[in-house]
Short mmCIF file of C-alpha atoms and ligand atoms in Angstrom, two decimals:
data_model
loop_
_atom_site.label_atom_id
_atom_site.label_comp_id
_atom_site.label_asym_id
_atom_site.label_seq_id
_atom_site.Cartn_x
_atom_site.Cartn_y
_atom_site.Cartn_z
CA MET A 215 -0.07 17.18 -22.69
CA ARG A 216 3.22 18.52 -21.45
CA SER A 217 6.14 18.87 -23.73
CA GLY A 218 9.71 17.84 -22.75
CA ASP A 219 11.86 20.35 -20.89
CA GLN A 220 14.89 20.91 -23.06
CA ASP A 221 17.22 22.02 -20.24
CA ARG A 222 16.49 19.46 -17.61
CA PRO A 223 19.26 17.10 -16.48
CA GLY A 224 18.92 13.94 -18.52
CA GLU A 225 19.22 15.74 -21.80
CA PRO A 226 22.21 14.25 -23.65
CA ALA A 227 25.35 16.27 -22.99
CA GLU A 228 25.77 17.45 -26.56
CA ARG A 229 22.38 19.25 -26.34
CA ARG A 230 23.38 21.24 -23.24
CA GLY A 231 24.89 24.65 -23.49
CA THR A 232 28.38 25.89 -22.49
CA SER A 233 27.50 28.52 -19.88
CA GLY A 234 29.06 28.45 -16.43
CA ALA A 235 25.79 27.03 -15.01
CA ASP A 236 25.82 24.28 -17.62
CA ARG A 237 29.49 23.41 -16.73
CA ARG A 238 28.63 23.26 -13.00
CA GLU A 239 25.59 21.08 -13.85
CA ARG A 240 27.84 18.68 -15.79
CA ARG A 241 30.37 18.52 -12.94
CA SER A 242 27.70 17.72 -10.48
CA LEU A 243 26.33 14.91 -12.73
CA ALA A 244 29.83 13.60 -13.17
CA ASP A 245 30.19 13.42 -9.34
CA ALA A 246 26.85 11.70 -8.91
CA ARG A 247 27.53 8.88 -11.37
CA PRO A 248 30.25 7.02 -9.42
CA ALA A 249 28.21 7.68 -6.20
CA ILE A 250 25.16 5.87 -7.60
CA GLU A 251 27.31 3.06 -8.98
CA SER A 252 28.71 2.33 -5.54
CA ALA A 253 25.55 3.04 -3.59
CA GLY A 254 24.05 -0.49 -4.12
CA THR A 255 20.41 0.44 -3.94
CA VAL A 256 18.82 3.92 -3.64
CA ASP A 257 15.32 5.15 -3.04
CA VAL A 258 13.76 7.49 -5.58
CA GLU A 259 10.38 9.06 -6.60
CA VAL A 260 9.33 8.30 -10.08
CA GLU A 261 7.95 11.36 -11.92
CA ARG A 262 6.44 9.95 -15.03
CA LEU A 263 6.80 7.36 -17.80
CA VAL A 264 9.02 8.30 -20.73
CA GLN A 265 9.85 6.73 -24.11
CA GLY A 266 10.72 3.03 -23.89
CA GLY A 267 8.26 2.47 -21.00
CA VAL A 268 10.73 3.40 -18.31
CA GLY A 269 10.08 5.72 -15.36
CA LEU A 270 12.01 8.96 -14.99
CA ALA A 271 13.48 9.69 -11.58
CA PHE A 272 16.38 11.74 -10.24
CA TRP A 273 18.94 10.83 -7.59
CA LYS A 274 20.98 13.88 -6.47
CA ARG A 275 19.80 15.44 -9.79
CA PHE A 276 21.25 12.56 -11.69
CA PRO A 277 18.67 11.19 -14.13
CA LEU A 278 17.56 7.62 -13.78
CA LEU A 279 15.51 5.55 -16.21
CA VAL A 280 13.68 3.11 -14.06
CA GLU A 281 12.65 -0.23 -15.47
CA GLY A 282 9.46 -1.66 -14.02
CA ALA A 283 8.22 1.59 -12.58
CA ALA A 284 4.84 3.28 -12.64
CA PRO A 285 4.38 7.05 -12.39
CA GLN A 286 4.17 8.82 -9.04
CA GLU A 287 5.53 6.05 -6.92
CA LYS A 288 8.49 5.59 -4.58
CA VAL A 289 10.81 2.61 -5.44
CA ARG A 290 14.16 1.20 -4.32
CA VAL A 291 16.30 0.66 -7.36
CA GLU A 292 19.71 -0.82 -8.33
CA VAL A 293 21.87 0.17 -11.24
CA VAL A 294 21.67 -1.96 -14.49
CA GLU A 295 23.83 0.23 -16.65
CA SER A 296 25.40 3.61 -16.11
CA ARG A 297 26.25 6.28 -18.74
CA PRO A 298 27.89 9.62 -18.37
CA ASP A 299 24.65 11.51 -18.04
CA TYR A 300 22.07 8.97 -16.93
CA ALA A 301 21.74 5.49 -15.55
CA ARG A 302 19.32 2.67 -16.23
CA VAL A 303 18.09 1.13 -13.04
CA ARG A 304 15.56 -1.52 -12.06
CA VAL A 305 13.08 -1.67 -9.31
CA VAL A 306 14.00 -4.05 -6.54
CA GLU A 307 11.27 -2.94 -4.13
CA VAL A 308 8.17 -0.80 -4.50
CA LEU A 309 8.09 1.33 -1.41
CA ARG A 310 4.85 3.28 -2.18
CA ALA A 311 2.87 2.01 -5.23
CA GLY A 312 1.55 4.50 -7.77
CA ALA A 313 -2.19 4.54 -8.63
CA ASP A 314 -1.42 2.92 -11.97
CA ARG A 315 0.32 -0.11 -10.66
CA VAL A 316 -1.29 -3.57 -10.80
CA ALA A 317 -0.06 -7.07 -10.41
CA ALA A 318 1.17 -8.37 -13.76
CA PRO A 319 -1.28 -10.84 -15.24
CA CYS A 320 1.44 -13.12 -16.79
CA VAL A 321 3.54 -15.53 -14.80
CA TYR A 322 6.57 -15.02 -17.06
CA TYR A 323 6.47 -11.23 -16.80
CA ALA A 324 9.40 -10.84 -14.30
CA GLU A 325 11.95 -12.16 -16.75
CA CYS A 326 10.33 -12.28 -20.25
CA GLY A 327 11.30 -9.48 -22.66
CA GLY A 328 8.09 -9.69 -24.65
CA CYS A 329 6.07 -7.31 -22.48
CA ASP A 330 7.28 -4.37 -20.34
CA LEU A 331 4.10 -2.64 -19.21
CA GLN A 332 2.02 -5.41 -17.59
CA HIS A 333 2.58 -3.81 -14.20
CA ILE A 334 0.57 -0.81 -15.35
CA ARG A 335 -3.22 -0.82 -15.39
CA ARG A 336 -4.37 -1.64 -18.94
CA GLU A 337 -6.50 1.40 -19.50
CA ARG A 338 -3.67 3.70 -18.41
CA GLN A 339 -0.99 2.16 -20.70
CA LEU A 340 -2.04 3.98 -23.91
CA PRO A 341 -2.42 7.51 -22.41
CA LEU A 342 0.98 7.09 -20.79
CA LYS A 343 2.57 5.83 -23.96
CA ALA A 344 0.99 8.67 -25.92
CA GLN A 345 2.30 11.25 -23.40
CA ALA A 346 5.80 9.79 -23.69
CA ALA A 347 5.62 9.67 -27.50
CA LEU A 348 4.47 13.34 -27.66
CA GLU A 349 7.20 14.34 -25.29
CA THR A 350 9.69 12.58 -27.63
CA LEU A 351 8.28 14.44 -30.63
CA HIS A 352 8.67 17.79 -28.81
CA ARG A 353 12.11 17.06 -27.31
CA ILE A 354 13.94 15.47 -30.35
CA GLY A 355 11.95 17.04 -33.09
CA LYS A 356 11.43 20.44 -31.40
CA LEU A 357 8.18 20.49 -33.40
CA ARG A 358 5.89 23.47 -33.37
CA ASP A 359 2.10 23.34 -33.47
CA LEU A 360 1.56 19.56 -33.19
CA PRO A 361 -2.11 18.60 -33.09
CA GLU A 362 -3.47 16.63 -30.09
CA PRO A 363 -3.21 12.94 -31.02
CA ARG A 364 -6.22 10.72 -31.42
CA LEU A 365 -5.78 7.37 -29.60
CA VAL A 366 -7.01 4.08 -30.96
CA SER A 367 -6.96 0.78 -29.12
CA GLY A 368 -8.26 -2.76 -29.46
CA GLN A 369 -8.24 -5.86 -27.35
CA SER A 370 -5.51 -6.02 -24.75
CA SER A 371 -4.71 -9.75 -24.75
CA ALA A 372 -4.71 -12.46 -27.34
CA TYR A 373 -3.98 -9.93 -30.12
CA ARG A 374 -0.61 -10.89 -31.49
CA SER A 375 -0.73 -12.69 -34.83
CA ARG A 376 2.94 -12.60 -35.78
CA ALA A 377 5.75 -13.65 -33.39
CA GLN A 378 9.40 -14.61 -33.24
CA LEU A 379 10.13 -17.59 -31.04
CA HIS A 380 13.70 -18.38 -29.94
CA THR A 381 15.25 -21.62 -28.82
CA GLU A 382 18.17 -22.05 -26.36
CA ARG A 383 20.10 -25.20 -25.60
CA GLN A 384 19.92 -26.25 -21.90
CA GLU A 385 22.98 -27.51 -20.16
CA PRO A 386 22.95 -31.19 -19.19
CA GLU A 387 21.45 -31.63 -15.80
CA ALA A 388 23.86 -31.92 -12.81
CA PRO A 389 23.36 -35.12 -10.88
CA PRO A 390 21.02 -34.43 -7.89
CA SER A 391 22.79 -33.84 -4.65
CA VAL A 392 21.52 -34.72 -1.22
CA GLU A 393 21.21 -31.10 -0.21
CA SER A 394 19.31 -29.94 -3.31
CA PRO A 395 17.38 -32.65 -5.02
CA ALA A 396 16.81 -31.58 -8.66
CA THR A 397 13.31 -30.71 -9.88
CA PRO A 398 13.72 -30.48 -13.62
CA THR A 399 10.95 -28.78 -15.61
CA GLU A 400 11.67 -31.00 -18.60
CA PRO A 401 12.62 -34.67 -18.17
CA ALA A 402 16.25 -35.31 -19.12
CA ASP A 403 17.43 -38.15 -21.33
CA ALA A 404 19.92 -40.81 -20.31
CA THR A 405 22.83 -38.42 -20.79
CA GLY A 406 21.26 -35.73 -18.64
CA SER A 407 20.54 -33.56 -21.60
CA ARG A 408 17.32 -31.58 -21.73
CA PRO A 409 15.40 -30.35 -24.74
CA PRO A 410 15.98 -26.75 -25.70
CA LYS A 411 13.95 -23.91 -24.16
CA VAL A 412 11.37 -22.46 -26.61
CA GLY A 413 10.01 -18.95 -25.96
CA PHE A 414 10.99 -15.32 -25.97
CA ARG A 415 14.23 -13.52 -25.10
CA THR A 416 14.71 -12.32 -21.58
CA ARG A 417 14.29 -8.67 -20.83
CA GLY A 418 17.52 -6.93 -22.02
CA GLY A 419 19.27 -10.23 -22.53
CA HIS A 420 19.80 -13.06 -25.07
CA GLU A 421 18.77 -15.99 -22.99
CA VAL A 422 15.45 -17.58 -23.68
CA VAL A 423 12.49 -17.81 -21.25
CA ASP A 424 10.80 -21.18 -21.78
CA VAL A 425 7.20 -20.25 -22.40
CA GLU A 426 4.18 -22.55 -22.57
CA HIS A 427 1.38 -19.93 -22.63
CA CYS A 428 1.52 -16.34 -23.73
CA LEU A 429 -0.97 -13.70 -22.73
CA VAL A 430 -0.64 -11.67 -25.90
CA LEU A 431 -0.52 -14.37 -28.63
CA ASP A 432 -3.79 -14.81 -30.42
CA GLU A 433 -5.70 -18.05 -30.24
CA THR A 434 -4.07 -19.42 -33.47
CA LEU A 435 -0.53 -18.67 -32.39
CA GLN A 436 -1.15 -19.89 -28.87
CA GLN A 437 -1.95 -23.29 -30.32
CA ALA A 438 0.97 -22.91 -32.69
CA LEU A 439 3.30 -22.34 -29.73
CA GLY A 440 2.41 -25.90 -28.43
CA GLU A 441 3.03 -27.39 -31.82
CA VAL A 442 6.36 -25.61 -32.25
CA ARG A 443 7.52 -26.81 -28.81
CA SER A 444 6.70 -30.38 -29.75
CA ALA A 445 8.42 -30.04 -33.20
CA VAL A 446 11.55 -28.44 -31.58
CA ARG A 447 11.68 -31.34 -29.08
CA ARG A 448 11.43 -33.98 -31.93
CA ARG A 449 14.04 -32.13 -33.91
CA TRP A 450 16.39 -31.98 -30.85
CA GLU A 451 15.91 -35.77 -30.36
CA GLU A 452 16.93 -36.37 -34.05
CA VAL A 453 19.89 -34.02 -33.63
CA GLN A 454 21.00 -35.84 -30.48
CA ARG A 455 20.78 -39.18 -32.38
CA SER A 456 22.82 -37.90 -35.37
CA HIS A 457 25.42 -36.44 -33.06
CA ARG A 458 25.79 -39.72 -31.29
CA GLU A 459 26.28 -41.35 -34.78
CA GLY A 460 29.00 -38.84 -35.48
CA ASP A 461 27.09 -36.42 -37.78
CA THR A 462 27.55 -33.04 -36.03
CA ARG A 463 26.10 -30.97 -38.88
CA GLN A 464 22.54 -31.17 -37.65
CA SER A 465 21.14 -28.46 -35.40
CA VAL A 466 17.96 -27.03 -33.94
CA PRO A 467 16.89 -23.68 -35.48
CA GLN A 468 17.52 -20.82 -33.08
CA ARG A 469 14.71 -18.64 -34.28
CA ILE A 470 11.26 -19.53 -35.57
CA ASP A 471 8.93 -16.87 -37.08
CA LEU A 472 5.20 -17.49 -36.94
CA LEU A 473 2.37 -15.81 -38.80
CA ALA A 474 -1.35 -16.37 -38.30
CA GLY A 475 -3.96 -15.85 -41.02
CA ASP A 476 -7.63 -16.42 -41.75
CA GLY A 477 -9.47 -19.46 -40.49
CA GLY A 478 -7.04 -20.49 -37.81
CA ARG A 479 -4.26 -21.13 -40.26
CA TRP A 480 -0.68 -20.39 -39.45
CA VAL A 481 2.70 -20.82 -40.95
CA ALA A 482 6.29 -21.03 -39.70
CA ALA A 483 9.79 -20.17 -40.98
CA PRO A 484 12.26 -21.79 -41.05
CA LEU A 485 10.75 -25.17 -41.72
CA LEU A 486 10.68 -27.85 -39.15
CA PRO A 487 9.17 -31.12 -40.13
CA ALA A 488 5.40 -31.14 -39.36
CA LEU A 489 5.18 -27.35 -39.11
CA PRO A 490 3.00 -25.69 -41.71
CA ARG A 491 4.71 -23.70 -44.42
CA GLY A 492 3.73 -21.45 -47.34
CA ASP A 493 1.24 -18.64 -47.36
CA VAL A 494 -1.60 -17.60 -45.18
CA GLU A 495 -4.45 -15.31 -46.35
CA ILE A 496 -5.16 -12.24 -44.29
CA SER A 497 -8.51 -10.44 -44.71
CA TYR A 498 -9.27 -6.88 -43.49
CA ARG A 499 -11.96 -4.30 -44.02
CA VAL A 500 -11.31 -0.63 -44.68
CA GLY A 501 -13.90 2.03 -45.56
CA GLY A 502 -16.62 -0.57 -45.97
CA ARG A 503 -14.57 -2.68 -48.47
CA ASP A 504 -13.02 -6.12 -47.92
CA TYR A 505 -9.38 -6.80 -48.88
CA ARG A 506 -7.28 -10.01 -48.81
CA LEU A 507 -3.54 -10.44 -48.86
CA ALA A 508 -1.31 -13.47 -49.16
CA CYS A 509 1.68 -13.42 -46.87
CA ASP A 510 4.29 -15.86 -45.57
CA ALA A 511 6.21 -15.99 -42.32
CA HIS A 512 9.34 -14.51 -43.87
CA CYS A 513 7.64 -11.22 -44.86
CA PHE A 514 6.80 -8.30 -42.62
CA PHE A 515 3.20 -8.03 -41.62
CA GLN A 516 1.70 -5.94 -38.83
CA SER A 517 1.79 -7.98 -35.58
CA ASN A 518 -1.74 -7.11 -34.58
CA ARG A 519 -4.11 -8.35 -37.26
CA GLY A 520 -7.15 -6.99 -35.45
CA LEU A 521 -5.90 -3.41 -35.56
CA ALA A 522 -4.20 -3.48 -38.98
CA ALA A 523 -7.39 -2.05 -40.57
CA SER A 524 -7.54 0.71 -38.01
CA LEU A 525 -3.98 1.62 -38.91
CA VAL A 526 -4.84 1.80 -42.55
CA GLU A 527 -7.99 3.88 -41.85
CA ALA A 528 -5.91 6.25 -39.75
CA ALA A 529 -3.30 6.63 -42.56
CA LEU A 530 -5.85 7.00 -45.44
CA GLU A 531 -8.44 9.08 -43.63
CA SER A 532 -9.56 12.00 -45.85
CA ILE A 533 -7.98 10.53 -48.95
CA GLY A 534 -10.58 9.89 -51.62
CA PRO A 535 -13.12 9.85 -52.76
CA SER A 536 -13.49 6.26 -51.71
CA THR A 537 -15.57 4.18 -54.10
CA ALA A 538 -17.07 2.36 -51.08
CA PRO A 539 -20.83 2.47 -50.91
CA GLY A 540 -22.19 5.42 -48.83
CA ASP A 541 -18.72 6.93 -48.56
CA ARG A 542 -18.98 9.75 -51.10
CA ASP A 543 -19.23 12.48 -48.61
CA GLY A 544 -17.35 15.20 -50.50
CA ASP A 545 -15.30 16.00 -47.39
CA ARG A 546 -12.26 14.62 -49.01
CA ASP A 547 -9.17 15.73 -50.83
CA ALA A 548 -10.44 15.86 -54.34
CA GLY A 549 -8.18 16.34 -57.37
CA ALA A 550 -9.30 17.89 -60.61
CA ASP A 551 -11.71 15.04 -61.40
CA GLY A 552 -12.77 14.45 -57.83
CA GLY A 553 -9.93 12.17 -56.75
CA LEU A 554 -6.13 12.02 -56.48
CA GLN A 555 -4.33 10.88 -59.59
CA LEU A 556 -1.11 9.38 -58.31
CA ALA A 557 0.14 8.15 -54.98
CA TRP A 558 3.28 6.34 -54.00
CA ASP A 559 3.21 3.71 -51.25
CA LEU A 560 6.90 3.51 -50.10
CA TYR A 561 8.01 0.56 -47.92
CA ALA A 562 4.87 -1.21 -49.13
CA GLY A 563 5.51 -4.72 -47.65
CA VAL A 564 2.90 -7.12 -49.06
CA GLY A 565 0.43 -4.31 -49.81
CA LEU A 566 -1.51 -3.62 -46.67
CA PHE A 567 -1.89 0.09 -47.56
CA THR A 568 -1.59 -0.42 -51.36
CA LEU A 569 -4.92 -2.14 -51.90
CA PRO A 570 -7.22 0.38 -50.04
CA LEU A 571 -5.16 3.24 -51.52
CA SER A 572 -5.75 2.00 -54.96
CA ASP A 573 -9.53 2.36 -54.33
CA ARG A 574 -9.03 6.03 -53.46
CA VAL A 575 -6.33 7.13 -55.93
CA ARG A 576 -6.30 6.57 -59.70
CA HIS A 577 -2.80 5.15 -59.85
CA VAL A 578 -0.60 3.80 -57.11
CA VAL A 579 3.09 2.93 -57.27
CA ALA A 580 4.09 0.54 -54.42
CA VAL A 581 7.80 0.25 -53.68
CA GLU A 582 9.29 -2.63 -51.68
CA GLY A 583 12.93 -3.73 -51.31
CA ASP A 584 12.61 -7.24 -49.81
CA ARG A 585 12.32 -9.99 -52.47
CA ALA A 586 9.93 -12.22 -50.58
CA ALA A 587 7.65 -9.37 -49.68
CA LEU A 588 7.82 -8.03 -53.29
CA ARG A 589 6.81 -11.53 -54.66
CA HIS A 590 3.71 -11.39 -52.44
CA LEU A 591 2.98 -7.74 -53.20
CA ARG A 592 3.00 -8.52 -57.01
CA ARG A 593 0.64 -11.36 -56.42
CA ASN A 594 -1.63 -9.32 -54.15
CA VAL A 595 -2.08 -6.50 -56.59
CA ARG A 596 -2.33 -8.68 -59.76
CA ARG A 597 -6.05 -8.06 -60.10
CA ARG A 598 -5.50 -4.37 -60.03
CA ALA A 599 -3.13 -4.41 -62.97
CA GLY A 600 -3.07 -0.93 -64.65
CA ARG A 601 -3.96 0.82 -61.43
CA VAL A 602 -1.15 -0.45 -59.24
CA GLU A 603 2.47 -0.81 -60.18
CA ALA A 604 4.71 -2.83 -57.84
CA VAL A 605 8.28 -1.77 -57.96
CA GLY A 606 11.08 -3.97 -56.51
CA ARG A 607 13.72 -1.43 -55.52
CA ASP A 608 15.08 0.19 -52.42
CA VAL A 609 13.22 3.42 -51.68
CA GLU A 610 16.46 5.43 -51.91
CA SER A 611 17.25 4.56 -55.51
CA PHE A 612 13.54 4.74 -56.51
CA LEU A 613 13.27 8.23 -55.12
CA ARG A 614 16.58 9.39 -56.64
CA GLN A 615 15.54 8.21 -60.13
CA ALA A 616 11.93 9.47 -59.75
CA VAL A 617 12.91 12.97 -58.64
CA GLY A 618 15.07 13.30 -61.73
CA ALA A 619 12.26 12.05 -63.93
CA VAL A 620 9.71 14.46 -62.32
CA ARG A 621 12.04 17.40 -62.85
CA ARG A 622 12.50 16.53 -66.46
CA GLY A 623 8.76 16.20 -66.87
CA GLU A 624 9.02 12.54 -67.82
CA GLN A 625 6.97 11.43 -64.82
CA GLN A 626 4.10 12.81 -62.83
CA GLN A 627 4.58 14.37 -59.41
CA PRO A 628 2.68 12.20 -56.89
CA GLN A 629 0.01 14.13 -54.88
CA LEU A 630 0.42 11.75 -51.88
CA VAL A 631 3.28 9.65 -50.55
CA VAL A 632 2.72 7.08 -47.86
CA LEU A 633 5.79 6.23 -45.86
CA ASP A 634 6.01 3.22 -43.50
CA PRO A 635 9.71 2.71 -42.96
CA PRO A 636 11.32 0.26 -40.57
CA ARG A 637 12.24 1.32 -37.06
CA SER A 638 15.31 3.25 -38.25
CA GLY A 639 13.03 5.68 -40.14
CA VAL A 640 13.56 7.27 -43.56
CA SER A 641 17.29 7.34 -44.52
CA LYS A 642 19.08 10.67 -45.17
CA GLY A 643 19.28 9.99 -48.91
CA ALA A 644 15.63 9.18 -49.22
CA MET A 645 14.68 12.26 -47.13
CA ARG A 646 16.82 14.53 -49.34
CA SER A 647 14.95 13.26 -52.45
CA LEU A 648 11.60 13.61 -50.75
CA LEU A 649 12.44 17.25 -49.88
CA HIS A 650 13.36 17.89 -53.49
CA LEU A 651 10.05 16.53 -54.54
CA THR A 652 7.81 17.93 -51.77
CA PRO A 653 4.59 16.23 -52.72
CA PRO A 654 1.51 18.06 -51.39
CA GLN A 655 0.66 15.38 -48.91
CA LEU A 656 2.51 12.75 -46.86
CA ARG A 657 1.34 10.05 -44.51
CA TYR A 658 4.05 8.77 -42.25
CA VAL A 659 3.47 5.55 -40.36
CA SER A 660 6.04 4.90 -37.68
CA CYS A 661 6.77 2.28 -35.01
CA ASP A 662 9.39 4.44 -33.33
CA PRO A 663 8.57 8.00 -32.03
CA ALA A 664 12.30 8.88 -31.78
CA THR A 665 13.07 8.37 -35.52
CA LEU A 666 9.60 9.85 -36.36
CA ALA A 667 10.56 12.96 -34.36
CA ARG A 668 13.95 13.22 -36.28
CA ASP A 669 12.23 12.81 -39.52
CA LEU A 670 9.38 15.22 -38.80
CA ALA A 671 11.96 17.79 -37.82
CA ARG A 672 13.65 17.39 -41.19
CA LEU A 673 10.25 17.91 -42.88
CA ASP A 674 9.08 20.71 -40.61
CA ARG A 675 10.22 23.63 -42.80
CA ASP A 676 8.05 22.36 -45.72
CA TYR A 677 5.24 20.44 -43.94
CA ARG A 678 2.66 21.01 -41.25
CA VAL A 679 1.45 17.96 -39.22
CA GLU A 680 -2.27 18.12 -39.60
CA ARG A 681 -3.22 15.06 -37.77
CA LEU A 682 -1.62 12.58 -35.36
CA VAL A 683 -3.07 9.09 -34.57
CA PHE A 684 -1.53 6.81 -32.05
CA VAL A 685 -2.62 3.14 -32.56
CA ASP A 686 -2.08 0.78 -29.67
CA LEU A 687 -0.81 -2.18 -31.79
CA PHE A 688 1.16 -3.70 -28.91
CA PRO A 689 -0.79 -3.59 -25.58
CA HIS A 690 1.25 -4.52 -22.48
CA THR A 691 4.36 -3.28 -24.21
CA SER A 692 5.88 0.22 -24.49
CA HIS A 693 5.62 0.09 -28.31
CA LEU A 694 3.28 2.42 -30.14
CA GLU A 695 2.41 2.89 -33.76
CA CYS A 696 2.18 6.54 -34.78
CA VAL A 697 0.47 7.94 -37.95
CA ALA A 698 1.19 11.56 -38.93
CA ALA A 699 -0.75 13.24 -41.78
CA LEU A 700 1.31 16.07 -43.20
CA ARG A 701 0.40 18.78 -45.67
CA ARG A 702 2.84 21.02 -47.51
CA ARG A 703 3.01 24.43 -45.94
CA GLU A 704 1.67 27.37 -47.95
CA GLY A 705 4.50 28.77 -50.01
CA GLY A 706 6.76 25.92 -48.85
CA GLY A 707 8.47 23.32 -50.97
CA GLU A 708 11.03 23.32 -53.64
CA GLY A 709 9.58 20.59 -55.82
CA GLY A 710 6.46 20.06 -57.88
CA SER A 711 3.04 21.76 -58.02
CA ASP A 712 -0.16 20.83 -56.23
CA GLY A 713 -2.66 20.26 -58.90
CA ALA A 714 -4.02 16.88 -60.09
CA GLY A 715 -1.53 15.47 -62.59
CA ALA A 716 1.18 18.03 -61.97
CA ASP A 717 2.84 16.79 -65.13
CA GLY A 718 6.31 17.44 -63.99
C1 LIG B 135 7.44 -1.45 -41.35
S1 LIG B 135 7.34 -2.47 -42.79
C2 LIG B 135 5.89 -1.84 -43.56
C3 LIG B 135 5.22 -2.75 -44.60
C4 LIG B 135 3.79 -2.41 -44.94
N1 LIG B 135 3.62 -0.99 -45.19
C5 LIG B 135 2.82 -2.96 -43.95
O1 LIG B 135 2.30 -2.11 -43.19
O2 LIG B 135 2.57 -4.12 -43.96
C6 LIG B 135 8.65 -1.81 -43.74
C7 LIG B 135 8.85 -2.51 -45.09
O3 LIG B 135 9.78 -1.80 -45.84
C8 LIG B 135 10.76 -2.62 -46.44
N2 LIG B 135 11.95 -1.89 -46.51
C9 LIG B 135 12.80 -1.59 -45.43
N3 LIG B 135 13.80 -0.73 -45.96
C10 LIG B 135 13.58 -0.56 -47.21
C11 LIG B 135 14.18 0.28 -48.24
N4 LIG B 135 15.26 0.95 -47.93
N5 LIG B 135 13.69 0.20 -49.46
C12 LIG B 135 12.54 -0.47 -49.77
N6 LIG B 135 11.91 -1.21 -48.84
C13 LIG B 135 12.41 -1.31 -47.59
C14 LIG B 135 10.75 -3.92 -45.52
O4 LIG B 135 11.14 -5.07 -46.31
C15 LIG B 135 9.30 -3.98 -45.06
O5 LIG B 135 8.52 -4.72 -45.90
#
């Protein structure tokens, strides 16, 4: 796969050089920007898909990020937003469709912000996303010797087992005029008010698209959507009533989080009367073993339950030996007694990685900063007391303290650290501690190739990326989950030693 060209137009200004040619290049871009703003629409050829699921095109050498484009097609576009060195534009007409373009399967696709790649053939989405992610790793991280990524995918629709629904108040209906008789989608009450919209945010906006069916919600959440719509409507009627009676404190929640679990059970947060609350159980199978977690709708859980196990397999591959039957193949990273002694699972959530990790490593320390997730994590690891320690702290302060303790010989050096940070990646402070420690192996699970690229660049002096796996947790969207397996470079690292135990 091709790496990004560092010097092409479109690279942020601060990355470009200061030569005469660079200055001329900048002047010509500066001239092109007002021209495209006033042009109305322009016709461009889309080169390829880049990070964020947008097409890359150039107009008079000015870079355009084209929403709703497929590679190798000619489109007419209009400006959505213009910046000094690029503009975001959207397709208003496809003049020559690319080979990857299809009609979007969902009726809400034109406005709903939930999906952004439905106009691209399903089987081409993952290779195109992978290419864009790799390009980001090369361009931002400037990483040498990256391995070819392995691609993992699952079912492309009815996969989503966690979702955020939004509600939006609808303006009272205007009285119908003779010229334009009204055709409301929802019947209005006597005051002309209509129940709130319930659905997903519009693409790039804060309005809500009223959604009755969603292509990507799994069967359980699809049914939940109907129940939430009815509950919101009932709540709205109560609120209307109490407002009429002078009590204006009541309101309809603006956001409702849903989580599906085993056996068709689902839960919602915040609570609306009649909507289920509490925990669901989520079962998954890794390396021939079954695991079960309790989780509620307030906590983070991977949105694609069907592929969560594949994500864990990708992250824990080659860690062992697993105690699973038939899985003692010796082709694993054995410590002194045939297995790793200590691993840290940082950003552990409710324990998705923690449980399988604790079957492969003698002792696991799982660190989670969110109180609700920590409560569940503690409960989920209770039966592994002695082998798993759940620590309720932010990763930054845990690492700061632990690095000191390892240095003083009061604590063991972990042989493996699993990192699964939020979209923003590993903070500077946490990274600094990690680089002091330089454990022999890292597994980095990321939902954002840009912050992954930044963090891999920070780690590059001490670590080599041995394996890359891209898991398509979010078909029909530009999102991609990346797993990077890193090993400390020979002679690299300032921190601890490699052997089992390390002993500070
Ligand atoms: C992307 S989720 C991963 C959770 C888990 N590994 C999983 O796959 O289900 C990130 C988790 O890190 C937690 N978190 C975010 N920032 C943190 C920090 N600075 N310190 C500790 N935990 C943090 C969040 O509460 C969330 O549970």
